[in-house]
Tab-separated table of C-alpha atoms and ligand atoms in Angstrom:
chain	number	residue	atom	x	y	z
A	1	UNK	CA	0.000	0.000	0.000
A	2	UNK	CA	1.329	3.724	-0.656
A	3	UNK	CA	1.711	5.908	2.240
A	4	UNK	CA	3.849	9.242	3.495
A	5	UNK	CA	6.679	8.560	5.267
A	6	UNK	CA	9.219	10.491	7.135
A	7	UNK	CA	12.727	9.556	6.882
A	8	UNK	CA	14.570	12.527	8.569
A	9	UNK	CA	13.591	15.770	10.109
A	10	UNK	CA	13.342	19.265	7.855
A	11	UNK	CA	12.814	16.951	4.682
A	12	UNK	CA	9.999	16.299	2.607
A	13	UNK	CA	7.628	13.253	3.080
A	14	UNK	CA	8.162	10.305	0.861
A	15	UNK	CA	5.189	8.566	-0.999
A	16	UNK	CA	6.425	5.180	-1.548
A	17	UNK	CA	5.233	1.605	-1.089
A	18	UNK	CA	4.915	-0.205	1.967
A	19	UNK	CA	3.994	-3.134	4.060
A	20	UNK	CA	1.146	-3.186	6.988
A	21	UNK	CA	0.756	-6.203	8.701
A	22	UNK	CA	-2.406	-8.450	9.900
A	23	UNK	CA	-4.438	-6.786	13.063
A	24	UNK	CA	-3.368	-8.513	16.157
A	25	UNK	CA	-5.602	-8.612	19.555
A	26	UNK	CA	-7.663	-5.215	20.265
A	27	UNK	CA	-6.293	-4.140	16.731
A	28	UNK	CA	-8.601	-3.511	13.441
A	29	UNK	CA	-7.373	-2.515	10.331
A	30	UNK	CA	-9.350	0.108	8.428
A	31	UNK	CA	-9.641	1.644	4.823
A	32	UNK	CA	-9.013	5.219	4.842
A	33	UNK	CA	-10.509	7.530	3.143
A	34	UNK	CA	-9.343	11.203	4.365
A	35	UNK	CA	-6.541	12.253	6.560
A	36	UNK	CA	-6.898	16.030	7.725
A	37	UNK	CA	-3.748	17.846	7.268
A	38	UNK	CA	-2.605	19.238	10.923
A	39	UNK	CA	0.269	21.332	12.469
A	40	UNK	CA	1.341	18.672	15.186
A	41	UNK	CA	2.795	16.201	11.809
A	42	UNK	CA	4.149	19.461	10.706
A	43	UNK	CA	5.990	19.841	14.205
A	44	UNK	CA	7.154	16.296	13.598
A	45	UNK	CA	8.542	17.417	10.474
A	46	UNK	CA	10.393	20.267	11.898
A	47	UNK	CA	11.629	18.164	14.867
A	48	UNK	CA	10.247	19.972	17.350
A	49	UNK	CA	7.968	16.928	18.774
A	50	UNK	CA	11.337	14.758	18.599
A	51	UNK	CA	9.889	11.190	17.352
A	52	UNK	CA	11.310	7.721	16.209
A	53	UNK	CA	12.025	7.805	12.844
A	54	UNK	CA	10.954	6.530	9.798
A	55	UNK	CA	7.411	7.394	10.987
A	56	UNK	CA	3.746	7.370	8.565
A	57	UNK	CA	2.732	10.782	9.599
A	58	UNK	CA	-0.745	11.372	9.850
A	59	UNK	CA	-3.272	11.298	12.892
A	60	UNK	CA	-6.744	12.603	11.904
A	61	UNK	CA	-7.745	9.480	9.977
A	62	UNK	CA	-11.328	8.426	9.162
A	63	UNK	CA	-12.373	5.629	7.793
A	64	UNK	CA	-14.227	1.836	7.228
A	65	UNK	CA	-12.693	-1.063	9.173
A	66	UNK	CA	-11.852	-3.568	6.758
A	67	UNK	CA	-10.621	-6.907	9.576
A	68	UNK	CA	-10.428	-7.313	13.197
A	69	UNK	CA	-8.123	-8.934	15.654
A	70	UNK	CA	-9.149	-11.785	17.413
A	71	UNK	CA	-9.839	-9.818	20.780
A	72	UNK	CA	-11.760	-6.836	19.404
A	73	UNK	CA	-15.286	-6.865	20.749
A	74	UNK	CA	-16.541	-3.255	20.076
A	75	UNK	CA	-16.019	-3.195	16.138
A	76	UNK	CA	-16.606	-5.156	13.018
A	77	UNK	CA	-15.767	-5.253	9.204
A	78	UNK	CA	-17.735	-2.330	7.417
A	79	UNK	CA	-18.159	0.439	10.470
A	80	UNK	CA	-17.402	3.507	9.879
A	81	UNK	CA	-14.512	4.847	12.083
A	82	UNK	CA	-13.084	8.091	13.306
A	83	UNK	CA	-9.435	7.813	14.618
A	84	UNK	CA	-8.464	9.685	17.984
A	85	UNK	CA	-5.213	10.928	18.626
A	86	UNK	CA	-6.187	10.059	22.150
A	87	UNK	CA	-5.766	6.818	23.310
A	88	UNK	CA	-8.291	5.540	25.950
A	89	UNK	CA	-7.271	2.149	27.886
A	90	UNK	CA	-11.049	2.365	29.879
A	91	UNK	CA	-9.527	1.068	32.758
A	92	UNK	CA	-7.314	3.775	34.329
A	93	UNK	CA	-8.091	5.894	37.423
A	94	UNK	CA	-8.737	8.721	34.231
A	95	UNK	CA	-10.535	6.548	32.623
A	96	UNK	CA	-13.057	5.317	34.679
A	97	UNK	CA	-13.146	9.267	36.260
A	98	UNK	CA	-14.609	9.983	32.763
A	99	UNK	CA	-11.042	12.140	31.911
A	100	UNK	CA	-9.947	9.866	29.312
A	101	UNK	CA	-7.823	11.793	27.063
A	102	UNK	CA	-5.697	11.426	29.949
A	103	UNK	CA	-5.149	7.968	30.357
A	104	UNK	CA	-2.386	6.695	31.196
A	105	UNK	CA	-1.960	4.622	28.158
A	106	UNK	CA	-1.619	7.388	25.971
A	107	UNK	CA	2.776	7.533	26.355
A	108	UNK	CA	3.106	4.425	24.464
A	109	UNK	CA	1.473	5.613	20.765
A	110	UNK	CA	3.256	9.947	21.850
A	111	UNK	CA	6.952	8.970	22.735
A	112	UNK	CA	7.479	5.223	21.556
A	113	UNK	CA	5.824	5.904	17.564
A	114	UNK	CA	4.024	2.759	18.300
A	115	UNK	CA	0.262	1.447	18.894
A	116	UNK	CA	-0.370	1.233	22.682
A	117	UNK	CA	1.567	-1.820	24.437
A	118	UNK	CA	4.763	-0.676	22.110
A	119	UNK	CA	3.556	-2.617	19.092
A	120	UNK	CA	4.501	-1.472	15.320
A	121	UNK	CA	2.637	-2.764	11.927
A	122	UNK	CA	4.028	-1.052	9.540
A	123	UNK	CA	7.384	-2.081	7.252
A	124	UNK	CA	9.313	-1.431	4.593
A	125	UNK	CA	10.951	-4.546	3.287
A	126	UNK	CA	12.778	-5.847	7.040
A	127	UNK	CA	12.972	-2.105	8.422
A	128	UNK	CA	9.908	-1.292	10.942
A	129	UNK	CA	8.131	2.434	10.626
A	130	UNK	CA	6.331	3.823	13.425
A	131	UNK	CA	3.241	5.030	13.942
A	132	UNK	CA	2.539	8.541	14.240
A	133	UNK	CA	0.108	9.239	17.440
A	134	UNK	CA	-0.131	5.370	16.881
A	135	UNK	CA	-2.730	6.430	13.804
A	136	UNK	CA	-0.367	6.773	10.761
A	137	UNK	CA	-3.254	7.865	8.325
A	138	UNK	CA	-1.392	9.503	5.444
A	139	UNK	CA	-1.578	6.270	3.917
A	140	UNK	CA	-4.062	3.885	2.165
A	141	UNK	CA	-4.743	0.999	4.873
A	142	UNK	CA	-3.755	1.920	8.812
A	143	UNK	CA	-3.687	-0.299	12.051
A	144	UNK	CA	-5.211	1.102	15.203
A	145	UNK	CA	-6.332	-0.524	18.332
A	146	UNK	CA	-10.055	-0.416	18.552
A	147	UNK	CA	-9.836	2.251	21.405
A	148	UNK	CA	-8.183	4.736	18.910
A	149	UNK	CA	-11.605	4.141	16.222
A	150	UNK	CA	-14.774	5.507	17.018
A	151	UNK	CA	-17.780	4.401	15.288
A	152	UNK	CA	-20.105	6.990	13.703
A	153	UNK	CA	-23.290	6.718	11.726
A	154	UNK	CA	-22.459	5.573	7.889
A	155	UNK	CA	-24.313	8.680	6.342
A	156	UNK	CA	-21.949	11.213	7.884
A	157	UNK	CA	-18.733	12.463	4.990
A	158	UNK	CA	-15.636	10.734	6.544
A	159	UNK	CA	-13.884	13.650	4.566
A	160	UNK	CA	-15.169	15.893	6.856
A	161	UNK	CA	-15.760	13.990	10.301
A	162	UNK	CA	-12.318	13.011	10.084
A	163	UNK	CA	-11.036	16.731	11.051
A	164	UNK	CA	-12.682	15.711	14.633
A	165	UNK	CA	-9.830	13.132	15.407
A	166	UNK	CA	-7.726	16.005	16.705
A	167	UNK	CA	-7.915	19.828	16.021
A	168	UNK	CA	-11.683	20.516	16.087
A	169	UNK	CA	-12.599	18.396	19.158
A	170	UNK	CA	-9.798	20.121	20.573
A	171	UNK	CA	-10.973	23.383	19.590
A	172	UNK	CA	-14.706	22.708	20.744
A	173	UNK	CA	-13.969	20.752	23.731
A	174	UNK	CA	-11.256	23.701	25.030
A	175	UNK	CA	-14.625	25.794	25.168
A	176	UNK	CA	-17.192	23.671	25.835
A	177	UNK	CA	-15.666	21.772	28.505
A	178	UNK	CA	-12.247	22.914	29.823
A	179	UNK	CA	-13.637	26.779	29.922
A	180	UNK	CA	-16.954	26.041	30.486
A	181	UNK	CA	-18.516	28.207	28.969
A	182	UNK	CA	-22.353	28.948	29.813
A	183	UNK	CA	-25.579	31.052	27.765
A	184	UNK	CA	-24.212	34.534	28.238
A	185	UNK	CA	-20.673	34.355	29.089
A	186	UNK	CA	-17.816	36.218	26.838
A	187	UNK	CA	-14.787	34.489	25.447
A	188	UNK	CA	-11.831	36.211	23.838
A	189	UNK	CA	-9.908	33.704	21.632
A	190	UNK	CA	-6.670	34.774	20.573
A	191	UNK	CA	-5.662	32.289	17.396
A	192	UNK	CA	-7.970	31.783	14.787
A	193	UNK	CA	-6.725	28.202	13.472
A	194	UNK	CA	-8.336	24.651	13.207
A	195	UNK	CA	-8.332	24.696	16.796
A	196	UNK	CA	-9.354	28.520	17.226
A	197	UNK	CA	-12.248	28.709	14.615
A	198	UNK	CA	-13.447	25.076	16.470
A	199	UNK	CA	-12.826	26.960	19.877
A	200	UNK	CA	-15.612	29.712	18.045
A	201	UNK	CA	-18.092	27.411	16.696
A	202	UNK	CA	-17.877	25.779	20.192
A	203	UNK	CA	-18.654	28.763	22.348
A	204	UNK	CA	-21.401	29.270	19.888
A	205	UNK	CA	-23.266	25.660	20.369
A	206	UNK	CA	-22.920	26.782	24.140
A	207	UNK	CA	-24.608	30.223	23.396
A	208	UNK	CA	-21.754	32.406	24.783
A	209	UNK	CA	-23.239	36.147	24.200
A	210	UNK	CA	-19.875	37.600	23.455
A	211	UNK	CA	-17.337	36.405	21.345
A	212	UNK	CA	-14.053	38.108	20.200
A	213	UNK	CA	-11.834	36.264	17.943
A	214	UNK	CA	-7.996	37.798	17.607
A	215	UNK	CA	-5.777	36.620	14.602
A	216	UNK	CA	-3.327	39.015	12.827
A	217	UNK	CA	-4.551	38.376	9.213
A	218	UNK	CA	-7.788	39.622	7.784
A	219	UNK	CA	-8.980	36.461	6.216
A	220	UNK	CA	-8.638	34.318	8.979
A	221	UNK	CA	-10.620	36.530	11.182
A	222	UNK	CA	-13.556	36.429	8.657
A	223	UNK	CA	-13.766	33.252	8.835
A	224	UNK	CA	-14.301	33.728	12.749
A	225	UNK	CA	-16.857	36.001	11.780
A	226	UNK	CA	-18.699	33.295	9.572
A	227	UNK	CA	-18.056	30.900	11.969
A	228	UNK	CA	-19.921	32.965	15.125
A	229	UNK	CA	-17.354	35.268	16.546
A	230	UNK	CA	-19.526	38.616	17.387
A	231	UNK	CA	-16.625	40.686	16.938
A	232	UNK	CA	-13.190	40.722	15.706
A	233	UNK	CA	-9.373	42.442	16.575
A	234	UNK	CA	-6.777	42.199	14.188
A	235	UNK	CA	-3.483	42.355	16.839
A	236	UNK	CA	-1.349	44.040	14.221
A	237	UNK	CA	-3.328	47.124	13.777
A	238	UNK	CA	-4.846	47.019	17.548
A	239	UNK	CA	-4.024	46.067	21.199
A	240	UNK	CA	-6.520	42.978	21.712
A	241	UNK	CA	-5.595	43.238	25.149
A	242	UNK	CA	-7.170	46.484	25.570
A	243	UNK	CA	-10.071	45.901	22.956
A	244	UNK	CA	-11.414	43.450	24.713
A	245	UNK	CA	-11.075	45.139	28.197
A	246	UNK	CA	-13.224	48.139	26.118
A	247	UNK	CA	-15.762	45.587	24.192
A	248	UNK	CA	-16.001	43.462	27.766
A	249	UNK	CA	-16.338	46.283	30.342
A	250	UNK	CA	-13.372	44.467	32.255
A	251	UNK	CA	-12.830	41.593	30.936
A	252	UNK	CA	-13.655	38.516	29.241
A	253	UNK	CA	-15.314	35.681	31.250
A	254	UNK	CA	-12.761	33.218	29.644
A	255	UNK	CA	-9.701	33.718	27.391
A	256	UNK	CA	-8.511	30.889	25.161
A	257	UNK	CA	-4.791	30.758	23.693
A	258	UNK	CA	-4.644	28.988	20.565
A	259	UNK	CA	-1.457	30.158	19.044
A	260	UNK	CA	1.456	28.645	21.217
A	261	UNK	CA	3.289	31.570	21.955
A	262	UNK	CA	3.535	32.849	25.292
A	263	UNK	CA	3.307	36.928	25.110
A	264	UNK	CA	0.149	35.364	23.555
A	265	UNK	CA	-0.321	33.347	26.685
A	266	UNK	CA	0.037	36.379	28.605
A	267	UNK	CA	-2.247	38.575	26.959
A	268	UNK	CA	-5.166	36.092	27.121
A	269	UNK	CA	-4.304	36.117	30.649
A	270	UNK	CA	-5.006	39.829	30.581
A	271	UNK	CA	-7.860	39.852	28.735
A	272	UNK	CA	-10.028	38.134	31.694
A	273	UNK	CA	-11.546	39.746	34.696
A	274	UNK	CA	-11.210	38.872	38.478
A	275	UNK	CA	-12.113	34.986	38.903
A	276	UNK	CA	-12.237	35.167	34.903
A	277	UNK	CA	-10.324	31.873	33.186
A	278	UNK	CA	-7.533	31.705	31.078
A	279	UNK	CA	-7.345	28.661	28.663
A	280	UNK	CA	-3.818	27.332	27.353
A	281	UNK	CA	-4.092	24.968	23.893
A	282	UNK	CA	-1.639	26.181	21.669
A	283	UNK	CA	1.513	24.277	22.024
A	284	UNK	CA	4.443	26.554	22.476
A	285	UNK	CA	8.061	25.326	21.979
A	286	UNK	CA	9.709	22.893	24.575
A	287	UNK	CA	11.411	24.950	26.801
A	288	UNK	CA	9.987	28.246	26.887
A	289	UNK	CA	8.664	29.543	29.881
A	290	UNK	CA	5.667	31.252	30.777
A	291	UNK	CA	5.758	34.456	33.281
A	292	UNK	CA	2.795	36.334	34.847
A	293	UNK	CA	2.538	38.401	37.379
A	294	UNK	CA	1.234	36.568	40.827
A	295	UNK	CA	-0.839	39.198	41.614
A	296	UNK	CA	-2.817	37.994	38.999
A	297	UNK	CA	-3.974	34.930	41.240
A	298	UNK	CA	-4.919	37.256	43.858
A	299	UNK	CA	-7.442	38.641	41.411
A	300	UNK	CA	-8.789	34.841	41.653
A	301	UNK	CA	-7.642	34.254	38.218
A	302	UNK	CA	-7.084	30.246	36.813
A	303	UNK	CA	-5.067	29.187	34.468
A	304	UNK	CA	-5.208	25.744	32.643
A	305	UNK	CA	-5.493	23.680	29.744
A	306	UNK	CA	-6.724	19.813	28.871
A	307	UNK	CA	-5.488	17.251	26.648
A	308	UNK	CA	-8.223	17.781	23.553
A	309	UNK	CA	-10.416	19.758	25.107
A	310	UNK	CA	-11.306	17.657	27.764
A	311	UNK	CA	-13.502	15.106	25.461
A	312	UNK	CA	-14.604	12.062	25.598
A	313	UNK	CA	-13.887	10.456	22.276
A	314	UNK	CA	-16.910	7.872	22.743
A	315	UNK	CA	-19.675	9.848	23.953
A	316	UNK	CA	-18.577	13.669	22.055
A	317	UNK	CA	-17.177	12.769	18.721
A	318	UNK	CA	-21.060	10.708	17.451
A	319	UNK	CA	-22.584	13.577	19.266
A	320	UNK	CA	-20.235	16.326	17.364
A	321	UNK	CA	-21.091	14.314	14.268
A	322	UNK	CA	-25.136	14.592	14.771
A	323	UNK	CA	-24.287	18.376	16.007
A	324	UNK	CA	-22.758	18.555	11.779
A	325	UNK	CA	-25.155	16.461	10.095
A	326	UNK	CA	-28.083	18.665	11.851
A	327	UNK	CA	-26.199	21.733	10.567
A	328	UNK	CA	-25.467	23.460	14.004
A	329	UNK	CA	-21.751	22.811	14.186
A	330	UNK	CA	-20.377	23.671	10.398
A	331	UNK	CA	-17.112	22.008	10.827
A	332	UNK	CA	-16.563	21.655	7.240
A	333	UNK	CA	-16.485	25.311	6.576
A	334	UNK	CA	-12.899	25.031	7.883
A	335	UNK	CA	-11.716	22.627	4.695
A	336	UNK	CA	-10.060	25.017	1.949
A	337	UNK	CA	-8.846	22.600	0.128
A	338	UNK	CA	-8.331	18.920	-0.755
A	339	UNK	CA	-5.336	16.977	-1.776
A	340	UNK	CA	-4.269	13.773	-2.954
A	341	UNK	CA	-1.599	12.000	-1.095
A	342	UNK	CA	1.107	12.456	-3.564
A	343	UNK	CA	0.623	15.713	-3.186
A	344	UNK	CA	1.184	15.909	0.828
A	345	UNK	CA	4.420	17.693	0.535
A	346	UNK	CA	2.282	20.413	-0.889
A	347	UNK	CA	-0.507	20.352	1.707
A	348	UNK	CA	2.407	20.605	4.128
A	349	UNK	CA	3.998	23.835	2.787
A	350	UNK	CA	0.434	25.687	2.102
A	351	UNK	CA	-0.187	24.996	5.968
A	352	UNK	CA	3.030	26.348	7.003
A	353	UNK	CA	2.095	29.521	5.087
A	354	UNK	CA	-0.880	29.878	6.408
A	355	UNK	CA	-2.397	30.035	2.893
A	356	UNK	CA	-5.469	27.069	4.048
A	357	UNK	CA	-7.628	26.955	7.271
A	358	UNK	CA	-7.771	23.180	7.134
A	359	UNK	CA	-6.994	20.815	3.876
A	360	UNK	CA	-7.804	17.051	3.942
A	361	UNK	CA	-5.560	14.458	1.746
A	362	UNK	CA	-8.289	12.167	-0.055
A	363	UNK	CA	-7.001	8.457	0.072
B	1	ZN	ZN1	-3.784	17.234	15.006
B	2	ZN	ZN1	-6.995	4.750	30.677
């Protein structure tokens, strides 16, 4: 089967042949159809999530399951699947305390490339390849364990329901759940990405009365717009900081960071009022450090962020997909554009100039 593979950091993605093997135990193998094209496999490309190489890159996979292990009991040839990033053992004190984008289990596919329990599938002649996010779906065939493929009704576009693997639960989870946001409330979201512009269409399902989306290019903050933001701050021309102290009358209710940088992280922290709270999701660099003023706890600030957005996979992501299908969560208003997988190299350098919101390789 073809897939992308990544043979050394800062180089481009190779489209070659390769092996998969047979599904094992809890492991099915599935058809893809669409991978969504996201910045954590560009990170991975740039080193900066340092990961064992060769690696399939690829993590927000949807598709139909094609075999089963021998041990899989929740899944069966011809379901249609959504891959998670997020692995979920269901046993784990997270687990069972209904936090399961924290479990435990989740190391194994992050640091080791692998499917959880440190297995690989994939080959090329006798050299193994690992697994990125222990999803690899930049290719035509994938093994995942059965707790990393979520089974959602057959009507819903697997070219668009795949985006909800990663960025856009994040995005809608980080408000809905790890903010909390309630009918009323205002929410200044600084970074208007995938996971921004999800972050916006999920304050909007929770009917926040105020949002304020901050980007610094026009097009992306139009999108906001479109998408349910109530007003908009370009940061180049204006101080957001201030704005939405003036548009606020103090402060936002909640402040969401979706940008990874941490004079962003600051400002968001800002941008809130006394007992107002300030959400982290962008991913900044490993090793920078994040300063604020302590007075600002006095002010009974919080601070915090969630592994994607706080969901869980088995309950949210068929709900998210009803939420689409009835048209009250547009999610595939984010997809600019569509690419084959020979041309992933070229998905990859659009992304990095910020020329798409979201693009999707068709498989
Ligand atoms: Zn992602
Ligand atoms: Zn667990």
């Amino acid at each position: 089967m073809k897939a992308a593979v990544l043979y050394e950091v800062n180089k481009l993605l190779s489209v070659e042949d390769i092996q998969l093997d047979e599904p094992q135990g809890q492991e099915v193998l599935v058809r893809l159809v669409a991978s969504g094209v996201c910045h954590s496999d560009l990170h991975c490309i740039k080193g900066d999530i340092p990961q064992p190489l060769p690696m399939v890159l690829g993590h927000e996979g949807a598709g139909v399951v094609e075999r089963v292990g021998p041990s899989v009991t929740t899944l069966q040839p011809g379901d249609h699947v959504v891959l998670m990033v997020s692995f979920s053992c269901g046993k784990c004190r997270y687990c069972v305390e209904g936090r399961p984008t924290m479990c435990v289990g989740n190391m194994d596919t992050l640091a080791m490339g692998s499917l959880p329990g440190g297995a690989k599938r994939l080959r090329k002649g006798d050299q193994e390849l690992s697994h990125f996010m222990g999803i690899a779906s930049f290719a035509e065939y994938t093994v995942v364990h059965e707790r990393q493929a979520v089974k959602v009704r057959e009507d819903a576009p697997l070219e668009v329901v795949c985006l909800l693997g990663c960025g856009v639960s994040t995005g809608i989870g980080a408000a809905i759940n790890t903010a909390g946001v309630r009918p009323g409330e205002s929410i200044a979201i600084y970074g208007c990405g995938g996971v921004g512009l999800s972050a916006v269409m999920g304050a909007k399902l929770a009917g926040a009365g105020k949002i304020i989306a901050i980007d610094t290019l026009d097009k992306k903050l139009e999108m906001a717009k479109d998408l349910g933001a109530d007003y908009v701050i370009n940061a180049s021309r204006e101080d957001p900081q201030s704005k939405v102290m003036e548009l606020t009358g103090g402060g936002a209710d909640y402040a969401i960071e979706c940008v990874g940088n941490v004079e962003v992280m600051a400002t968001a922290m800002g941008s809130i009022h006394g007992g107002g709270k300030c959400v982290i999701m962008g991913s900044a660099p490993i090793g920078s450090m994040l300063s604020i003023a302590p007075y600002e706890f006095l002010l009974g600030k919080t601070i915090t962020g969630s592994v994607q957005g706080g969901i869980r996979p088995f309950i949210d992501i068929p709900r998210f997909v009803d939420l689409f299908m009835d048209g009250k969560l547009p999610i595939d208003r984010l997809i600019t554009k569509t690419y084959s997988l020979e041309e992933v190299n070229d998905a990859f350098e659009a992304l990095e100039k910020g020329k798409v919101m979201r693009s999707v390789i068709k498989l």
